[in-house]
CSV table of C-alpha atoms in Angstrom, one decimal:
chain,number,residue,atom,x,y,z
A,1,UNK,CA,115.4,104.0,96.0
A,2,UNK,CA,114.3,102.0,99.1
A,3,UNK,CA,111.0,102.6,100.8
A,4,UNK,CA,112.9,104.0,103.8
A,5,UNK,CA,114.7,106.5,101.5
A,6,UNK,CA,111.4,107.6,99.9
A,7,UNK,CA,109.8,108.1,103.3
A,8,UNK,CA,112.8,110.2,104.4
A,9,UNK,CA,112.6,112.3,101.2
A,10,UNK,CA,108.8,112.9,101.9
A,11,UNK,CA,109.7,114.0,105.5
A,12,UNK,CA,112.5,116.4,104.3
A,13,UNK,CA,110.2,118.0,101.7
A,14,UNK,CA,107.9,119.0,104.6
A,15,UNK,CA,110.6,121.5,105.8
A,16,UNK,CA,111.3,123.0,102.3
A,17,UNK,CA,111.2,126.7,101.8
A,18,UNK,CA,109.2,126.1,98.6
A,19,UNK,CA,107.1,123.1,97.7
A,20,UNK,CA,106.0,122.6,94.1
A,21,UNK,CA,103.0,120.4,93.4
A,22,UNK,CA,100.0,120.0,91.2
A,23,UNK,CA,96.4,119.6,92.4
A,24,UNK,CA,93.8,117.0,91.5
A,25,UNK,CA,91.1,119.7,90.9
A,26,UNK,CA,90.3,123.3,91.3
A,27,UNK,CA,86.7,124.5,91.6
A,28,UNK,CA,85.4,127.7,90.1
A,29,UNK,CA,85.2,129.0,93.7
A,30,UNK,CA,89.0,128.5,94.0
A,31,UNK,CA,88.9,125.4,96.2
A,32,UNK,CA,91.7,123.0,95.8
A,33,UNK,CA,90.6,119.3,96.0
A,34,UNK,CA,93.2,116.7,96.5
A,35,UNK,CA,93.2,113.0,97.2
A,36,UNK,CA,96.4,111.3,98.4
A,37,UNK,CA,97.6,107.8,99.2
A,38,UNK,CA,100.3,108.4,101.8
A,39,UNK,CA,99.4,111.9,102.8
A,40,UNK,CA,102.8,113.5,102.2
A,41,UNK,CA,101.6,115.8,99.4
A,42,UNK,CA,98.5,117.0,101.1
A,43,UNK,CA,100.4,117.4,104.4
A,44,UNK,CA,102.8,119.7,102.7
A,45,UNK,CA,100.0,121.6,101.2
A,46,UNK,CA,98.3,122.1,104.5
A,47,UNK,CA,101.3,122.9,106.7
A,48,UNK,CA,105.1,122.8,106.5
A,49,UNK,CA,106.9,124.5,103.6
A,50,UNK,CA,107.0,128.3,103.8
A,51,UNK,CA,105.3,128.5,100.4
A,52,UNK,CA,103.5,126.1,98.1
A,53,UNK,CA,103.4,126.7,94.4
A,54,UNK,CA,100.7,124.7,92.5
A,55,UNK,CA,101.0,124.4,88.8
A,56,UNK,CA,97.9,123.0,87.1
A,57,UNK,CA,96.3,122.7,83.6
A,58,UNK,CA,92.9,123.7,82.6
A,59,UNK,CA,91.8,120.1,82.7
A,60,UNK,CA,91.9,120.3,86.5
A,61,UNK,CA,89.2,123.0,86.6
A,62,UNK,CA,85.8,121.8,87.8
A,63,UNK,CA,82.5,123.7,88.4
A,64,UNK,CA,82.1,122.5,92.0
A,65,UNK,CA,83.2,120.0,94.6
A,66,UNK,CA,81.0,117.3,93.3
A,67,UNK,CA,82.3,117.6,89.8
A,68,UNK,CA,85.9,117.9,91.1
A,69,UNK,CA,85.6,114.7,93.2
A,70,UNK,CA,84.0,112.8,90.2
A,71,UNK,CA,86.9,113.9,88.0
A,72,UNK,CA,89.5,112.8,90.6
A,73,UNK,CA,87.9,109.4,91.2
A,74,UNK,CA,87.2,108.6,87.6
A,75,UNK,CA,90.1,110.2,85.7
A,76,UNK,CA,93.1,111.1,88.0
A,77,UNK,CA,93.0,108.2,90.5
A,78,UNK,CA,92.6,105.3,88.0
A,79,UNK,CA,95.4,106.7,85.8
A,80,UNK,CA,97.7,107.3,88.8
A,81,UNK,CA,97.0,103.7,90.1
A,82,UNK,CA,98.0,102.4,86.6
A,83,UNK,CA,101.1,104.5,86.6
A,84,UNK,CA,102.1,103.2,90.1
A,85,UNK,CA,101.2,99.6,89.1
A,86,UNK,CA,98.7,99.3,91.9
A,87,UNK,CA,96.4,96.3,92.2
A,88,UNK,CA,93.2,98.2,92.6
A,89,UNK,CA,89.7,97.9,90.9
A,90,UNK,CA,90.1,101.4,89.3
A,91,UNK,CA,93.5,100.3,87.8
A,92,UNK,CA,91.6,97.4,86.1
A,93,UNK,CA,88.4,99.1,85.2
A,94,UNK,CA,89.4,102.8,84.8
A,95,UNK,CA,86.6,103.8,87.2
A,96,UNK,CA,86.6,104.3,91.0
A,97,UNK,CA,85.0,101.4,92.9
A,98,UNK,CA,85.3,103.2,96.3
A,99,UNK,CA,87.6,100.4,97.4
A,100,UNK,CA,89.6,99.9,100.5
A,101,UNK,CA,92.1,97.5,98.9
A,102,UNK,CA,95.6,97.3,100.4
A,103,UNK,CA,96.9,99.2,97.3
A,104,UNK,CA,94.3,102.0,97.5
A,105,UNK,CA,95.7,105.4,96.7
A,106,UNK,CA,92.6,107.3,98.0
A,107,UNK,CA,93.4,107.5,101.7
A,108,UNK,CA,93.1,111.2,102.4
A,109,UNK,CA,90.7,113.8,100.8
A,110,UNK,CA,91.6,117.4,101.5
A,111,UNK,CA,89.6,120.5,100.4
A,112,UNK,CA,91.6,123.7,100.7
A,113,UNK,CA,89.4,126.8,100.7
A,114,UNK,CA,92.0,129.4,101.5
A,115,UNK,CA,95.7,130.0,102.4
A,116,UNK,CA,96.8,130.7,105.9
A,117,UNK,CA,99.0,132.6,106.3
A,118,UNK,CA,97.7,134.6,103.4
A,119,UNK,CA,99.7,134.2,100.2
A,120,UNK,CA,101.4,131.0,101.3
A,121,UNK,CA,99.7,129.0,98.5
A,122,UNK,CA,100.1,130.3,95.0
A,123,UNK,CA,98.3,128.8,92.0
A,124,UNK,CA,99.6,129.0,88.5
A,125,UNK,CA,96.9,127.9,86.1
A,126,UNK,CA,98.3,127.0,82.7
A,127,UNK,CA,96.1,127.5,79.6
A,128,UNK,CA,96.4,123.9,78.4
A,129,UNK,CA,95.8,120.4,79.7
A,130,UNK,CA,98.6,119.1,82.0
A,131,UNK,CA,98.7,115.7,83.7
A,132,UNK,CA,95.6,113.9,84.8
């Protein structure tokens, strides 16, 4: 698939009735913490699809925002950078270097505290580890 086709798919997903995704972390207060490279995933979480269904494993649960961001930077992002064959310091070292490299996948950080309209975002927390 060409980059133009991928971008078009990202745009079409914005108008879906239902958008399925995971999240990078969920705090004990119920906040969803997500870091995104292009912004398509967090954009659809924030606004667009009529409903968003998040499926996440227990490994995504963090005590607070600080722990959630640490987990994302030092677990999720390095593994995702490796999966996407990105040339970033975290893909090489496995630890966030707070880089601004051209291949950086940490461009937007979004903290979702609630759903508006009410009930638009639904979270299914699975009692096992899923993803990174």
